[in-house]
XYZ file of C-alpha atoms in Angstrom:
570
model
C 11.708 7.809 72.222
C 8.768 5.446 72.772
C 6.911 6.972 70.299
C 9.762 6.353 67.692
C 10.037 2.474 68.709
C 6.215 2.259 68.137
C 6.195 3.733 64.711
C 8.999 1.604 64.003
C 7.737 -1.364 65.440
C 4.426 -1.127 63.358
C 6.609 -0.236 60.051
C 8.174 -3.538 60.838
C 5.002 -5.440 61.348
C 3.683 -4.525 57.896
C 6.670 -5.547 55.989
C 7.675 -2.423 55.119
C 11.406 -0.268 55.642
C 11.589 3.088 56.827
C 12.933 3.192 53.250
C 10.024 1.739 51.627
C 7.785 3.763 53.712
C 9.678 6.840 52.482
C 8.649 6.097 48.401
C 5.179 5.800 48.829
C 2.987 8.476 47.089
C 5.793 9.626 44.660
C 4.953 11.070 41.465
C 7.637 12.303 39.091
C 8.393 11.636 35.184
C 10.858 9.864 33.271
C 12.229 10.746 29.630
C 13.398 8.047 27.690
C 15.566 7.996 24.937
C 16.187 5.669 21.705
C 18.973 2.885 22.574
C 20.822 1.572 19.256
C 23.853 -0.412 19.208
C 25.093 0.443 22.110
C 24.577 4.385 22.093
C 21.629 6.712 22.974
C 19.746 8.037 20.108
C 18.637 12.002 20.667
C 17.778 11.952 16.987
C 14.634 10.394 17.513
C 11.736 11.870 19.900
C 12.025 10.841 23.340
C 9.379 8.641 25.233
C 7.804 10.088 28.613
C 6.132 8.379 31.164
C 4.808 9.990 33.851
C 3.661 8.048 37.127
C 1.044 9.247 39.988
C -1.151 7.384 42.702
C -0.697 3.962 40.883
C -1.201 4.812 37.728
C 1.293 5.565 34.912
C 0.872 6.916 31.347
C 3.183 6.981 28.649
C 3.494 8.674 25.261
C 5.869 10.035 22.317
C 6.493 13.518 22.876
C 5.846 15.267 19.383
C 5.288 18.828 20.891
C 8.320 19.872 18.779
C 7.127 18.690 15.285
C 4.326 20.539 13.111
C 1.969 17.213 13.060
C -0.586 16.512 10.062
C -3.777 16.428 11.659
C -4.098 12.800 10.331
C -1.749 11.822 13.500
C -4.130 10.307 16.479
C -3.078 11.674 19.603
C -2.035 8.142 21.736
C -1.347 7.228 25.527
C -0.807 4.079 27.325
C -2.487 3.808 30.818
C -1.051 1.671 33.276
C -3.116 0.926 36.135
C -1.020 -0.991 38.635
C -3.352 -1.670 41.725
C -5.138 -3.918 38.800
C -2.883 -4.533 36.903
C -4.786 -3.674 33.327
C -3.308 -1.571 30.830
C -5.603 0.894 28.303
C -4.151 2.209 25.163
C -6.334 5.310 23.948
C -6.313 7.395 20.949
C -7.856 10.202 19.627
C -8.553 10.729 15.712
C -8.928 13.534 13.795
C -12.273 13.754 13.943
C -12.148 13.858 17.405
C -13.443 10.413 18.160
C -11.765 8.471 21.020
C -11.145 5.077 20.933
C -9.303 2.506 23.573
C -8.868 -1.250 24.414
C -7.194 -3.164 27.010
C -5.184 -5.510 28.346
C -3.935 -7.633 31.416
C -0.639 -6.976 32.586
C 1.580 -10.263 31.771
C 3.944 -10.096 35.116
C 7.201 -10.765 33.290
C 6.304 -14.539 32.630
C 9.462 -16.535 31.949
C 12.096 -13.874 32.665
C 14.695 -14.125 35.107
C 17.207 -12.185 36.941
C 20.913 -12.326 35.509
C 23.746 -10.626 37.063
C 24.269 -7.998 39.313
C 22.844 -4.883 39.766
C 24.049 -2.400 38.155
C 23.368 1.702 38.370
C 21.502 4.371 35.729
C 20.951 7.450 36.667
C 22.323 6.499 39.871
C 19.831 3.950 40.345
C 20.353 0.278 40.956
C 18.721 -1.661 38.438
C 18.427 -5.645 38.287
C 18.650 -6.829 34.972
C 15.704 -9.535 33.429
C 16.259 -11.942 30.492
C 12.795 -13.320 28.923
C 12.144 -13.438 24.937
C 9.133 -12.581 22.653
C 8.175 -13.390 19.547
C 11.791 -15.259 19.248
C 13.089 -11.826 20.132
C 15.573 -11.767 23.333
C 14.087 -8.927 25.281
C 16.374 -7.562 28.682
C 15.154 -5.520 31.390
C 16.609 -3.254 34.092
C 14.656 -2.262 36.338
C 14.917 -0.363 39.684
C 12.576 -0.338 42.710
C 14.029 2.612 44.336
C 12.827 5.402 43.050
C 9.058 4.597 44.486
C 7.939 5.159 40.856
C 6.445 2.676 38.166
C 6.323 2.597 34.814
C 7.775 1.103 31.449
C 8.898 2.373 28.148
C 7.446 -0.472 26.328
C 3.813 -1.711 26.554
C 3.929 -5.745 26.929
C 6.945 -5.265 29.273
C 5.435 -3.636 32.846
C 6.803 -4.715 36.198
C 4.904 -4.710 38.836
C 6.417 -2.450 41.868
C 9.274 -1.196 39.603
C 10.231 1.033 37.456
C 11.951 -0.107 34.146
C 14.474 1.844 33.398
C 15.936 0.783 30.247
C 15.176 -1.828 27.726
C 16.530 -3.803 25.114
C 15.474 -5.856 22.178
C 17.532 -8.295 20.462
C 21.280 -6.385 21.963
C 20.858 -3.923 19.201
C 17.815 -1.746 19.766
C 15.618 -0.403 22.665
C 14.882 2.057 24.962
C 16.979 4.018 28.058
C 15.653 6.530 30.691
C 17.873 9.663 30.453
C 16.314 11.746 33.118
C 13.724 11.816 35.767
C 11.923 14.473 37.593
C 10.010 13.928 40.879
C 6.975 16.069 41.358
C 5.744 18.134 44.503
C 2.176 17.014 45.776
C 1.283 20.470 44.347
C 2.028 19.521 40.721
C 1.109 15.614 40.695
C -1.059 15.522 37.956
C -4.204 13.079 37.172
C -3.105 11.071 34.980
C -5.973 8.722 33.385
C -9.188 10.793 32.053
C -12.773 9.684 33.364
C -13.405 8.958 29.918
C -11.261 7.270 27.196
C -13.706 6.630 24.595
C -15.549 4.141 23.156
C -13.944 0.300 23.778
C -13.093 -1.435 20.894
C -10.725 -5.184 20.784
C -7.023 -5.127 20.519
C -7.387 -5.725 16.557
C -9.704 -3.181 15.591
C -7.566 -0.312 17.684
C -4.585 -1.458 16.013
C -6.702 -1.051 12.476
C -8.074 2.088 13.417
C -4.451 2.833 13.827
C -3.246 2.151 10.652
C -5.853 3.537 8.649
C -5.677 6.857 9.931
C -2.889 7.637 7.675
C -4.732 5.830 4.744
C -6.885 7.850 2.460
C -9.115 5.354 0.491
C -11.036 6.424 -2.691
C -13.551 3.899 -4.318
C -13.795 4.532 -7.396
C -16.162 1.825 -8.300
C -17.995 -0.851 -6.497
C -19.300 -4.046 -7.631
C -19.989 -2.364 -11.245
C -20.902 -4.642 -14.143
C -19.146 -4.916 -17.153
C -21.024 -6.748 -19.605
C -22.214 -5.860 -23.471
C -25.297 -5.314 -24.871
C -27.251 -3.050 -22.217
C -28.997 -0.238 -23.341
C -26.493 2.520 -22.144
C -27.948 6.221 -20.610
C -24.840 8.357 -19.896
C -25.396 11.351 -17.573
C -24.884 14.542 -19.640
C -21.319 16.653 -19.703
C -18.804 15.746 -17.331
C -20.508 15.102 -13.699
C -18.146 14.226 -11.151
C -18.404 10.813 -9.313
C -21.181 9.823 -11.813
C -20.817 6.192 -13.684
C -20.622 6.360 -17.333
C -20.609 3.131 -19.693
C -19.146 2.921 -22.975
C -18.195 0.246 -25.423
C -21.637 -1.527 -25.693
C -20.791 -1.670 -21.695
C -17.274 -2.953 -21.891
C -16.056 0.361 -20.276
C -17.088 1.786 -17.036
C -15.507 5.458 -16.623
C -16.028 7.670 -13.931
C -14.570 11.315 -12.971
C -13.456 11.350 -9.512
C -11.666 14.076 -7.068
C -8.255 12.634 -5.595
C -6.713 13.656 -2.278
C -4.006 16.631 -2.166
C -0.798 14.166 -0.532
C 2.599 14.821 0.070
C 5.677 13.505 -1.956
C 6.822 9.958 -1.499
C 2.774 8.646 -0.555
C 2.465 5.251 -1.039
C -0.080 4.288 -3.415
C -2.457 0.888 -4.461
C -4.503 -0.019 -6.688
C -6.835 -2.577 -5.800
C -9.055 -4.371 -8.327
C -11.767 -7.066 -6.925
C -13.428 -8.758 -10.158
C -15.537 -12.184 -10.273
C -17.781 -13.689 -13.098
C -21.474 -12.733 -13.530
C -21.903 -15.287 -16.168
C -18.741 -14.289 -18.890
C -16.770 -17.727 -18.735
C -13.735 -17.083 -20.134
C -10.186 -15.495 -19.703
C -9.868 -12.192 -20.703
C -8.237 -9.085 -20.900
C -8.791 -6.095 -18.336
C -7.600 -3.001 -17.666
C -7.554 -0.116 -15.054
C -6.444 3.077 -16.529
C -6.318 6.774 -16.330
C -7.582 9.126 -19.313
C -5.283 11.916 -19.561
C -6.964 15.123 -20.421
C -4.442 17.770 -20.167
C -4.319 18.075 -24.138
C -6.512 19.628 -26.735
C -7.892 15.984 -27.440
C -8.495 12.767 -25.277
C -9.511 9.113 -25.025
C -12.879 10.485 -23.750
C -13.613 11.794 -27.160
C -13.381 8.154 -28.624
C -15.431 6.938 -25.947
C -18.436 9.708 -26.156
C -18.300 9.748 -29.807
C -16.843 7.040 -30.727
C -13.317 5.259 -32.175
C -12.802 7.590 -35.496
C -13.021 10.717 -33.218
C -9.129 9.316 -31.884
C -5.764 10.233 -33.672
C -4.401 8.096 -36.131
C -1.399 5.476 -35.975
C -0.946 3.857 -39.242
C 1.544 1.239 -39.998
C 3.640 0.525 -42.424
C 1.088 -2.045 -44.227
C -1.286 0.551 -44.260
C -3.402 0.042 -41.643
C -5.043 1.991 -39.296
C -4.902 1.859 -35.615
C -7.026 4.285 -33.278
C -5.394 6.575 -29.885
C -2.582 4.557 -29.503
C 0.254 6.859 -29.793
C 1.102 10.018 -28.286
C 0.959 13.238 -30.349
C 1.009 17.173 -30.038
C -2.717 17.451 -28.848
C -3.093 14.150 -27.876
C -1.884 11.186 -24.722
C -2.546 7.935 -25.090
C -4.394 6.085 -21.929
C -2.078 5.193 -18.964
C -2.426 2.150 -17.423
C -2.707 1.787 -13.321
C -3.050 -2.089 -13.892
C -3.214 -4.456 -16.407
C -5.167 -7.781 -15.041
C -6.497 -10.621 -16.908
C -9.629 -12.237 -15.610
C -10.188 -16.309 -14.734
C -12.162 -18.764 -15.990
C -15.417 -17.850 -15.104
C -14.190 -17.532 -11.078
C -17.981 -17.066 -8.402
C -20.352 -17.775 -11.291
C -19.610 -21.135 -12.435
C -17.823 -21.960 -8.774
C -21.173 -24.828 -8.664
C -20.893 -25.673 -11.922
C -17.676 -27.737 -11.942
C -16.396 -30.136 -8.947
C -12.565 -30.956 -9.329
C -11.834 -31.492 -6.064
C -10.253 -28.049 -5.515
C -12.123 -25.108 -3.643
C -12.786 -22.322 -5.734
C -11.934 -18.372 -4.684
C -15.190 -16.741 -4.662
C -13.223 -13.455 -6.339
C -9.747 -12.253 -7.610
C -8.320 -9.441 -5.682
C -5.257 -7.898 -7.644
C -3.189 -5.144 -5.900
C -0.287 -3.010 -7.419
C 1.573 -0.570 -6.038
C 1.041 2.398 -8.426
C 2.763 5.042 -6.512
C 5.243 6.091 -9.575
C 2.133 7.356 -10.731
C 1.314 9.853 -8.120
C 1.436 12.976 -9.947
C -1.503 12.060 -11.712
C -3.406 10.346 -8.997
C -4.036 13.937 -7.629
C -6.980 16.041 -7.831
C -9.491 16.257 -10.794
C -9.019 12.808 -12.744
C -10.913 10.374 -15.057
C -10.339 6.732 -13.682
C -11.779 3.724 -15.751
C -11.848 -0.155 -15.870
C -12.017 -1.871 -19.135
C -12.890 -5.993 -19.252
C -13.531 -7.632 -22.943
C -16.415 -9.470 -23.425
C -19.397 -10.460 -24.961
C -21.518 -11.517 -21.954
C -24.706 -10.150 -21.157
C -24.311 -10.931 -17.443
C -20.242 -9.885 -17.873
C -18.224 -9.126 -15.211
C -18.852 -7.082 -11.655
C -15.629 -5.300 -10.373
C -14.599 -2.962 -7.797
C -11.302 -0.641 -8.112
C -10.020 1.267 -5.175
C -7.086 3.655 -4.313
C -5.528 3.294 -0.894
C -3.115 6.297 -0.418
C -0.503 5.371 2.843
C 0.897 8.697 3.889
C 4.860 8.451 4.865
C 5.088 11.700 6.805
C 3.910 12.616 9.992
C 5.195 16.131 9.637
C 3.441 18.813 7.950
C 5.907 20.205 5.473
C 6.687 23.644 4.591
C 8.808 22.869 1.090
C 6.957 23.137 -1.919
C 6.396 19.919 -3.569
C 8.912 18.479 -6.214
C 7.551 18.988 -9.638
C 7.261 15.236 -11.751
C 6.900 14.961 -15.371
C 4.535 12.081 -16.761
C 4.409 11.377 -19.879
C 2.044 8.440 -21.528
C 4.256 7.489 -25.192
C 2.098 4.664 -26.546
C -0.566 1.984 -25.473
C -2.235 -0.726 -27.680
C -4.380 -1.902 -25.108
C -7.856 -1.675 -27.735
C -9.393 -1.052 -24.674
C -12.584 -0.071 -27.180
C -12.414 -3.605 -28.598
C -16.327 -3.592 -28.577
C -16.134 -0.394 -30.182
C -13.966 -1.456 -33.179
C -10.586 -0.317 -31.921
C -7.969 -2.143 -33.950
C -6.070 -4.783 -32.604
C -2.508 -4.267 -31.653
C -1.222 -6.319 -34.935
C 1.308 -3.502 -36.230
C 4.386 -5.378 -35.425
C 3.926 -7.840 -38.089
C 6.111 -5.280 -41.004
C 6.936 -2.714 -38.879
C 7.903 -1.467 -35.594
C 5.871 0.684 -33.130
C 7.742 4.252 -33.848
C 6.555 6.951 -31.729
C 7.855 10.807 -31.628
C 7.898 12.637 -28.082
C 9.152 15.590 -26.615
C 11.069 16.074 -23.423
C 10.667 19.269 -21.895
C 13.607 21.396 -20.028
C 15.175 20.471 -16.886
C 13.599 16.756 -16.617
C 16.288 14.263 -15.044
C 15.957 11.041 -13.035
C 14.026 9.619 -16.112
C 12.422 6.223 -15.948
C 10.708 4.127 -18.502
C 7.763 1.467 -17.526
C 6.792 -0.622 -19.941
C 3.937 -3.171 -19.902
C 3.774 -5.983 -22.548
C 1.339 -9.139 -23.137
C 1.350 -11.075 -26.089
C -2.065 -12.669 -27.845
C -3.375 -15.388 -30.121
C -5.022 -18.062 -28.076
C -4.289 -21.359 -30.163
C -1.353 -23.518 -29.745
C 0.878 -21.135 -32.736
C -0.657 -18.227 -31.246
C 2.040 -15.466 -29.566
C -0.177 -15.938 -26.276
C 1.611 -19.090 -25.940
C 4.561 -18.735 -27.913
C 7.602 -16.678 -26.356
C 8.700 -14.148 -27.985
C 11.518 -11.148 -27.337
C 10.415 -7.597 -27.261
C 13.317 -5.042 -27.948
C 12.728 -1.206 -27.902
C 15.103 1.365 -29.394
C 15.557 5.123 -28.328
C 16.414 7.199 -30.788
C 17.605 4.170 -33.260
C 19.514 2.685 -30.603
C 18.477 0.075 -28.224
C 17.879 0.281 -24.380
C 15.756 -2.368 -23.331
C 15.080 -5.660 -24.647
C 13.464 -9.054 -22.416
C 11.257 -11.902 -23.211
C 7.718 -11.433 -21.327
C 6.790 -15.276 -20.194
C 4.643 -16.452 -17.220
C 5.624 -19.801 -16.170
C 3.674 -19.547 -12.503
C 0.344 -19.487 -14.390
C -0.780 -22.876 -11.881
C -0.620 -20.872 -8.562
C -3.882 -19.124 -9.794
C -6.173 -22.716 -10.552
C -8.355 -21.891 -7.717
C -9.760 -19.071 -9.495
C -10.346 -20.966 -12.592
C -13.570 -22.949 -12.814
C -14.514 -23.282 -15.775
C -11.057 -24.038 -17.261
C -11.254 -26.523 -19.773
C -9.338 -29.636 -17.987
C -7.233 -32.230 -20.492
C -6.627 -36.164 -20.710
C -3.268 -35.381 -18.898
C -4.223 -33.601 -15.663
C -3.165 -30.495 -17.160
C -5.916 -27.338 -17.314
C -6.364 -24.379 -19.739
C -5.078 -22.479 -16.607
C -2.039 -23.797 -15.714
C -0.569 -23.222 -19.090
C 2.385 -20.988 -19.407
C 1.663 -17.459 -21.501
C 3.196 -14.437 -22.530
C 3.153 -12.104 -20.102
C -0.124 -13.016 -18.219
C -1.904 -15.425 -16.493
C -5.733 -16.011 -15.540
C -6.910 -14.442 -12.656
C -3.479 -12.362 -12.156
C -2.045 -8.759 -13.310
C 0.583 -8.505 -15.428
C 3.879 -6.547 -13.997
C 5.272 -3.954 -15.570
C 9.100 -3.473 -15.964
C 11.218 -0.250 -15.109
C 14.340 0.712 -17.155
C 16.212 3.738 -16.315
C 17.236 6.203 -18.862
C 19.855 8.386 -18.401
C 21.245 11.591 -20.009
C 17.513 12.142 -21.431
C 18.279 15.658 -23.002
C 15.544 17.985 -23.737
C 13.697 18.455 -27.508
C 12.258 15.379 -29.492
C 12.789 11.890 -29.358
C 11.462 8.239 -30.595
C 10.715 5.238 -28.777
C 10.320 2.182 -31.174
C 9.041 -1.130 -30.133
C 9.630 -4.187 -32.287
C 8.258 -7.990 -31.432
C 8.570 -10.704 -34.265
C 4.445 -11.252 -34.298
C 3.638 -14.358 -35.374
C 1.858 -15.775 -38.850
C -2.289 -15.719 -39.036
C -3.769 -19.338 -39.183
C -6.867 -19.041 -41.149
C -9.354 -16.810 -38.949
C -6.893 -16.858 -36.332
C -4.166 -13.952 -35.703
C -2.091 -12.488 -32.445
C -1.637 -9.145 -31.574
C 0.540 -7.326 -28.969
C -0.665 -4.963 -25.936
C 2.332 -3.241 -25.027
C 2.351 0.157 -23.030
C 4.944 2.501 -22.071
C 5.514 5.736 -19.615
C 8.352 7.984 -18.983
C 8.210 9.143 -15.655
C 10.744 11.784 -14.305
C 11.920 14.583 -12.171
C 11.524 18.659 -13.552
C 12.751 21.357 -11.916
């Protein structure tokens, strides 16, 4: 008996209950479940955090699910005798990475309510907000475990049982499991990795499930160099053409599943060329007997022939039997002279340094796979040109490796008038002046879901000239019509800082700033989707027709228009 009122007696002098006393060194783990609207979510994979000797971890549990290897493998680490917290992760390559963070106590949330019980535990419930986000807590100190579902939300000697953001979405504990001494595991490793900020782990992140291919890197694009092509076909080798308007290159894209999201990124600035012009990122289709590469090796008459109904001749602009036109990732048009003449000209306004334009492209996917030619086209007749960077950034949407072959996608290119070989003599797109654009395809069995993206920019740089004069494309399927709309830019201002050497006028107005026909300095130029449904197998035509305006003197405009069907085959 005295023995008992001792222990007791010293229990009491340190604060603590025989109840207290009774927690201490538990170790156990909690399950977690997804909390939406009011109901537990099994659907989605459950949250565990585990708790030992001060120290709790928490992760997803993905042991079910047949991972790419592209997934890091991530913990939390909650060290609550110093209150830090380090989030680890382990790539694919087997690199380990981690950062850390102070524990914020729960500033500015308060208690509200009574108690109530889950999983036969009382909880207290807290009220704080983040972000503008209302954020509630429950949380228990009973179970002489810690831990949290939710990384900026730990309480110190408690365990939070379920959490909330906004009333709509969170997280609930749906079971716990104490552990014998025997079992209690060590929970944080010796070593986590190398320590990196809060930014660059959250980067590192992210780009794991981004595969980036550049395909060119501050490349000039300028005329008149003597030109030395590598012989044949050598992957990842730069090839000029066009007196050096064309940079091509044949490059080896990643295998990725359906639904990838894909970029194309385009970084351009002036090495001397001062004006706005045209520019192009494109692929070169060579699944046919002939391609665009032959006109570029050997030159514009090696190219099929479109000729109007004037008689004139236009070079690789249509699609044939043995022969697909180029298909364009992006069309961009480039400022005035944006880096190199940044000194030259002080308007008050600070001038970019470079032009980043960035298009999602991932309608395109089943040719952005494996063995491709990729190539960027800029006119000019600079010596010093252009330099210009183009990337692919592929963002993977599935963590699961997939065991369903992949959907097949039919991509067809139909016509582009992009003279892309405008150095080279490749005609002007001027064959809407008497006639339309009439091109013959063929649709192959079983295609459906059929989608047609068209690209248009009109051209003639004086004040009667179609760059500046609107004017209404309409294209007919099979003699009827299906799409018809009016390309004008009338946001062509946003982009002044990347125009320096815009020519400025009495009324405060610049070069720039005008509006144009589908295009702006230092922006790309958006294409536009139609569906098409009912597209029945066997041949077809696509016509294009745009009411191009009259020559004045020397002076002419011409139309770059390009179009893609894009479907489902089975």
């Amino acid at each position: 008996m005295y023995k008992f009122i001792m222990t007791l007696l010293l229990f009491s002098i340190s604060g603590l209950s025989i109840a207290e006393v009774s927690q201490q060194g538990k170790s156990g783990k909690v399950e977690y479940s997804a909390w939406h609207n009011g109901e537990i979510n099994k659907e989605r994979d459950p949250l565990i955090v585990e708790y030992n000797q001060g120290i709790a971890k928490s992760w997803t549990d993905q042991s079910d699910k047949n991972l790419i290897p592209e997934v890091p493998k991530q913990a939390n680490y909650f060290d609550y005798s110093n209150k830090k917290i380090y989030r680890q992760a382990i790539f694919m390559d087997g690199d380990a990475y981690y950062t850390q963070m102070d524990f914020n106590d729960l500033e500015g949330f308060k208690p509200e309510g009574s108690p109530v019980k889950i999983l036969g535990y009382n909880c207290q419930k807290y009220t704080g907000s983040s972000f503008s986000n209302k954020i509630e807590l429950w949380v228990t100190t009973e179970t002489g475990l810690q831990g949290t579902p939710i990384l900026s939300f730990p309480y110190p000697n408690g365990l939070v049982l379920k959490y909330v953001r906004n009333e709509n979405y969170g997280w609930q504990a749906t079971d716990i499991e104490f552990y014998k001494k025997k079992k209690a595991p060590k929970l944080m490793p010796t070593d986590l990795g190398k320590e990196i900020d809060q930014v660059n782990f959250g980067l590192r992140l992210a780009n794991a499930f981004v595969k980036e291919v550049k395909v060119f890197e501050n490349e000039q694009i300028n005329w008149g160099d003597e030109i030395n092509n590598p012989e044949g076909n050598v992957t990842d080798a730069l090839y000029r053409f066009a007196g050096g308007t064309v940079i091509a290159k044949k490059v080896k894209l990643p295998e990725v599943p359906n639904g990838t999201t894909v970029f194309a990124e385009v970084v351009e600035k002036s090495n001397g060329d001062a004006y706005d012009r045209t520019g192009s990122a494109f692929i070169i289709p060579t699944g046919k007997e002939k391609s665009f590469l032959d006109g570029l090796k050997s030159g514009v008459d090696a190219l099929p022939k479109y000729v109007s109904k004037e008689n004139k001749t236009y070079q690789g602009v249509v699609s044939t039997d043995d022969y697909d036109p180029i298909i364009e990732l992006m069309r961009f048009f480039t400022p005035f002279g944006v880096n190199h003449f940044n000194d030259k000209r002080d308007v008050g306004i600070a001038w970019a340094d470079s032009v980043t334009y960035k298009e999602e492209v991932s309608h395109l996917l089943p040719v952005l796979q494996g063995e491709c030619w990729l190539a960027v086209f800029i006119g000019n007749y600079d010596g010093g040109g252009h330099k210009v960077s183009l990337n692919l950034k592929y963002h993977l949407n599935e963590q699961e490796s997939s065991e369903e072959p992949k959907g097949k996608h039919w991509v067809q290119s139909v016509f582009n008038t992009t003279n892309v070989m405008e150095m080279a003599g490749q005609e002007y797109g001027t064959m809407f002046k008497t006639d339309t654009l009439k091109v013959e395809f063929e649709v192959p069995e079983g295609v459906k879901n059929a989608t047609f993206r068209y690209i248009s920019t009109g051209h003639g740089g004086w004040g009667g000239g179609d760059e500046f004069v609107p004017k209404k494309n309409q294209l007919f399927l099979d003699g009827e019509p299906f799409f018809s709309y009016t390309p004008w830019r009338v946001d062509c201002g946003t982009y002044r800082a990347y125009n320096p050497a815009s020519g400025n006028f009495w009324n405060g107005l610049s070069s720039s700033d005008l509006s144009r026909s589908g295009w702006c300095p230092g922006s790309v130029s958006h294409p536009y989707y139609t569906d098409i449904e009912n597209l029945t197998p066997g041949k077809h035509t696509i016509e294009v027709y745009i009411p191009l305006g009259e020559r004045e003197g020397n002076m002419f405009s011409a139309w770059n228009v390009s179009g893609v069907l894009i479907g489902e085959i089975d």
